[in-house]
Amino acid sequence: MPRISKEELIELQKKLITDIDIARHLGITSPAVQYARKVYAIPSRYSGNSERNKEIVALYAKGTTAPEIANRFGLSACMVYQIAHDAGVGKNKIIRKPLSKHYEQIMELYGKGIPGTAIANKVGKSLKYVCRIIGSAGVEKKWLPYIVR
């Protein structure tokens, strides 16, 4: 059972508004406050805000990052992720730039089946560097890299 009564939690929710502020006031964790709300079937102050949630989902689906949305609406990034997840929108993939100006050359040589050590020698970089480039491309490695010491 929660450490707080239902009536006390309702009063604190009216006064302090957020679960984080309530938790600080009581000296407990925010998940403990959330658990108490679930046990007592008290909805979150933000749960009925469907217009805001629709706007958050639309922004997230367009590629706006969760921290940017969180700052705009005064929420945490975790809450933005939760709202998006509840609406069935997956996480935004981070589009990464190639790590190197040698990226194209390394991937071309790798595609031809040339071993990593030979690629490293040809490009003038370390084997570890070549492995990192190939790994960042999300390609399954065809060879096991070995380092000659």
mmCIF file of C-alpha atoms in Angstrom:
data_model
loop_
_atom_site.group_PDB
_atom_site.id
_atom_site.type_symbol
_atom_site.label_atom_id
_atom_site.label_comp_id
_atom_site.label_asym_id
_atom_site.label_seq_id
_atom_site.Cartn_x
_atom_site.Cartn_y
_atom_site.Cartn_z
ATOM 1 C CA MET A 1 0.000 0.000 0.000
ATOM 2 C CA PRO A 2 1.141 3.550 -0.643
ATOM 3 C CA ARG A 3 2.491 5.701 2.185
ATOM 4 C CA ILE A 4 -0.010 8.449 1.437
ATOM 5 C CA SER A 5 -3.796 8.498 1.750
ATOM 6 C CA LYS A 6 -6.057 9.103 -1.224
ATOM 7 C CA GLU A 7 -7.365 12.371 0.179
ATOM 8 C CA GLU A 8 -3.882 13.678 0.922
ATOM 9 C CA LEU A 9 -2.712 12.786 -2.587
ATOM 10 C CA ILE A 10 -5.682 14.596 -4.167
ATOM 11 C CA GLU A 11 -4.988 17.710 -2.067
ATOM 12 C CA LEU A 12 -1.290 17.669 -2.931
ATOM 13 C CA GLN A 13 -2.100 17.171 -6.601
ATOM 14 C CA LYS A 14 -4.298 20.281 -6.542
ATOM 15 C CA LYS A 15 -1.665 22.267 -4.666
ATOM 16 C CA LEU A 16 1.626 21.055 -6.192
ATOM 17 C CA ILE A 17 0.334 19.801 -9.560
ATOM 18 C CA THR A 18 3.151 17.471 -10.730
ATOM 19 C CA ASP A 19 4.130 14.057 -9.399
ATOM 20 C CA ILE A 20 7.732 15.229 -9.154
ATOM 21 C CA ASP A 21 6.796 18.151 -6.887
ATOM 22 C CA ILE A 22 4.584 15.903 -4.775
ATOM 23 C CA ALA A 23 7.427 13.391 -4.441
ATOM 24 C CA ARG A 24 9.870 16.115 -3.351
ATOM 25 C CA HIS A 25 7.358 17.412 -0.821
ATOM 26 C CA LEU A 26 6.837 13.937 0.667
ATOM 27 C CA GLY A 27 10.478 12.846 0.398
ATOM 28 C CA ILE A 28 9.676 9.862 -1.806
ATOM 29 C CA THR A 29 10.302 9.006 -5.451
ATOM 30 C CA SER A 30 8.166 10.091 -8.377
ATOM 31 C CA PRO A 31 7.345 6.452 -9.311
ATOM 32 C CA ALA A 32 5.998 5.987 -5.758
ATOM 33 C CA VAL A 33 3.583 8.861 -6.353
ATOM 34 C CA GLN A 34 2.585 7.379 -9.731
ATOM 35 C CA TYR A 35 2.007 4.015 -8.051
ATOM 36 C CA ALA A 36 -0.218 5.653 -5.428
ATOM 37 C CA ARG A 37 -2.245 7.350 -8.165
ATOM 38 C CA LYS A 38 -2.742 3.977 -9.869
ATOM 39 C CA VAL A 39 -3.748 2.246 -6.642
ATOM 40 C CA TYR A 40 -6.282 4.965 -5.819
ATOM 41 C CA ALA A 41 -7.395 5.318 -9.477
ATOM 42 C CA ILE A 42 -6.573 9.025 -9.522
ATOM 43 C CA PRO A 43 -5.864 10.221 -13.053
ATOM 44 C CA SER A 44 -2.830 12.293 -13.840
ATOM 45 C CA ARG A 45 -3.460 15.994 -14.169
ATOM 46 C CA TYR A 46 -2.186 15.761 -17.734
ATOM 47 C CA SER A 47 -4.014 12.613 -18.842
ATOM 48 C CA GLY A 48 -7.125 14.427 -20.075
ATOM 49 C CA ASN A 49 -5.259 16.818 -22.319
ATOM 50 C CA SER A 50 -5.946 15.114 -25.650
ATOM 51 C CA GLU A 51 -5.455 18.230 -27.791
ATOM 52 C CA ARG A 52 -1.973 18.766 -26.400
ATOM 53 C CA ASN A 53 -1.173 15.078 -26.808
ATOM 54 C CA LYS A 54 -2.306 15.142 -30.462
ATOM 55 C CA GLU A 55 -0.033 18.102 -31.099
ATOM 56 C CA ILE A 56 2.876 16.325 -29.389
ATOM 57 C CA VAL A 57 2.321 13.192 -31.472
ATOM 58 C CA ALA A 58 2.146 15.222 -34.686
ATOM 59 C CA LEU A 59 5.390 17.051 -33.894
ATOM 60 C CA TYR A 60 7.125 13.817 -32.920
ATOM 61 C CA ALA A 61 5.951 12.051 -36.068
ATOM 62 C CA LYS A 62 7.389 14.903 -38.177
ATOM 63 C CA GLY A 63 10.805 14.327 -36.622
ATOM 64 C CA THR A 64 10.976 16.925 -33.862
ATOM 65 C CA THR A 65 13.102 15.560 -31.029
ATOM 66 C CA ALA A 66 11.558 14.667 -27.685
ATOM 67 C CA PRO A 67 13.674 17.186 -25.713
ATOM 68 C CA GLU A 68 12.578 20.007 -28.046
ATOM 69 C CA ILE A 69 8.925 19.034 -27.618
ATOM 70 C CA ALA A 70 9.387 18.653 -23.852
ATOM 71 C CA ASN A 71 10.802 22.174 -23.557
ATOM 72 C CA ARG A 72 7.948 23.579 -25.598
ATOM 73 C CA PHE A 73 5.229 21.964 -23.451
ATOM 74 C CA GLY A 74 6.972 21.980 -20.072
ATOM 75 C CA LEU A 75 7.201 18.203 -19.852
ATOM 76 C CA SER A 76 10.016 15.723 -19.510
ATOM 77 C CA ALA A 77 11.396 13.970 -22.587
ATOM 78 C CA CYS A 78 10.289 10.670 -21.025
ATOM 79 C CA MET A 79 6.701 11.912 -20.943
ATOM 80 C CA VAL A 80 6.915 12.867 -24.627
ATOM 81 C CA TYR A 81 8.200 9.375 -25.456
ATOM 82 C CA GLN A 82 5.347 7.863 -23.425
ATOM 83 C CA ILE A 83 2.686 9.952 -25.178
ATOM 84 C CA ALA A 84 4.143 9.091 -28.589
ATOM 85 C CA HIS A 85 4.382 5.394 -27.682
ATOM 86 C CA ASP A 86 0.791 5.318 -26.435
ATOM 87 C CA ALA A 87 -0.291 6.823 -29.760
ATOM 88 C CA GLY A 88 1.621 4.134 -31.666
ATOM 89 C CA VAL A 89 4.392 6.364 -32.990
ATOM 90 C CA GLY A 90 7.841 4.747 -32.880
ATOM 91 C CA LYS A 91 11.068 6.380 -31.803
ATOM 92 C CA ASN A 92 12.619 8.827 -34.207
ATOM 93 C CA LYS A 93 15.694 7.335 -35.795
ATOM 94 C CA ILE A 94 18.746 9.512 -35.551
ATOM 95 C CA ILE A 95 20.179 10.083 -38.984
ATOM 96 C CA ARG A 96 23.908 9.882 -38.635
ATOM 97 C CA LYS A 97 26.378 11.416 -40.972
ATOM 98 C CA PRO A 98 29.206 9.261 -42.244
ATOM 99 C CA LEU A 99 32.026 9.212 -39.738
ATOM 100 C CA SER A 100 34.738 9.876 -42.253
ATOM 101 C CA LYS A 101 35.663 11.245 -45.626
ATOM 102 C CA HIS A 102 36.978 7.706 -46.229
ATOM 103 C CA TYR A 103 33.520 6.198 -45.646
ATOM 104 C CA GLU A 104 32.712 5.613 -49.331
ATOM 105 C CA GLN A 105 36.103 4.099 -50.077
ATOM 106 C CA ILE A 106 36.028 1.813 -47.030
ATOM 107 C CA MET A 107 32.509 0.574 -47.802
ATOM 108 C CA GLU A 108 33.369 -0.005 -51.475
ATOM 109 C CA LEU A 109 36.430 -2.081 -50.575
ATOM 110 C CA TYR A 110 34.475 -3.948 -47.924
ATOM 111 C CA GLY A 111 31.756 -4.747 -50.457
ATOM 112 C CA LYS A 112 34.385 -6.334 -52.692
ATOM 113 C CA GLY A 113 35.292 -8.731 -49.873
ATOM 114 C CA ILE A 114 38.701 -7.254 -49.086
ATOM 115 C CA PRO A 115 39.830 -8.044 -45.513
ATOM 116 C CA GLY A 116 39.786 -5.293 -42.925
ATOM 117 C CA THR A 117 43.548 -5.206 -42.490
ATOM 118 C CA ALA A 118 44.019 -4.680 -46.232
ATOM 119 C CA ILE A 119 41.384 -1.923 -46.223
ATOM 120 C CA ALA A 120 43.131 -0.240 -43.283
ATOM 121 C CA ASN A 121 46.487 -0.348 -45.083
ATOM 122 C CA LYS A 122 45.015 0.959 -48.336
ATOM 123 C CA VAL A 123 43.169 3.859 -46.661
ATOM 124 C CA GLY A 124 45.990 4.611 -44.244
ATOM 125 C CA LYS A 125 43.883 4.171 -41.107
ATOM 126 C CA SER A 126 43.858 1.671 -38.246
ATOM 127 C CA LEU A 127 41.917 -1.581 -38.330
ATOM 128 C CA LYS A 128 39.884 -0.370 -35.346
ATOM 129 C CA TYR A 129 38.891 2.736 -37.314
ATOM 130 C CA VAL A 130 37.851 0.657 -40.337
ATOM 131 C CA CYS A 131 35.802 -1.669 -38.097
ATOM 132 C CA ARG A 132 34.059 1.334 -36.535
ATOM 133 C CA ILE A 133 33.110 2.704 -39.979
ATOM 134 C CA ILE A 134 31.767 -0.666 -41.130
ATOM 135 C CA GLY A 135 29.915 -1.171 -37.841
ATOM 136 C CA SER A 136 28.307 2.266 -38.080
ATOM 137 C CA ALA A 137 26.932 1.345 -41.496
ATOM 138 C CA GLY A 138 24.898 -1.412 -39.842
ATOM 139 C CA VAL A 139 26.386 -4.052 -42.120
ATOM 140 C CA GLU A 140 26.923 -7.570 -40.835
ATOM 141 C CA LYS A 141 30.631 -8.215 -40.725
ATOM 142 C CA LYS A 142 31.784 -10.882 -43.191
ATOM 143 C CA TRP A 143 35.166 -11.304 -41.532
ATOM 144 C CA LEU A 144 36.481 -11.354 -38.051
ATOM 145 C CA PRO A 145 38.966 -8.563 -37.534
ATOM 146 C CA TYR A 146 42.277 -9.543 -36.089
ATOM 147 C CA ILE A 147 44.969 -7.214 -34.922
ATOM 148 C CA VAL A 148 48.623 -7.994 -35.451
ATOM 149 C CA ARG A 149 50.667 -6.695 -32.537
#
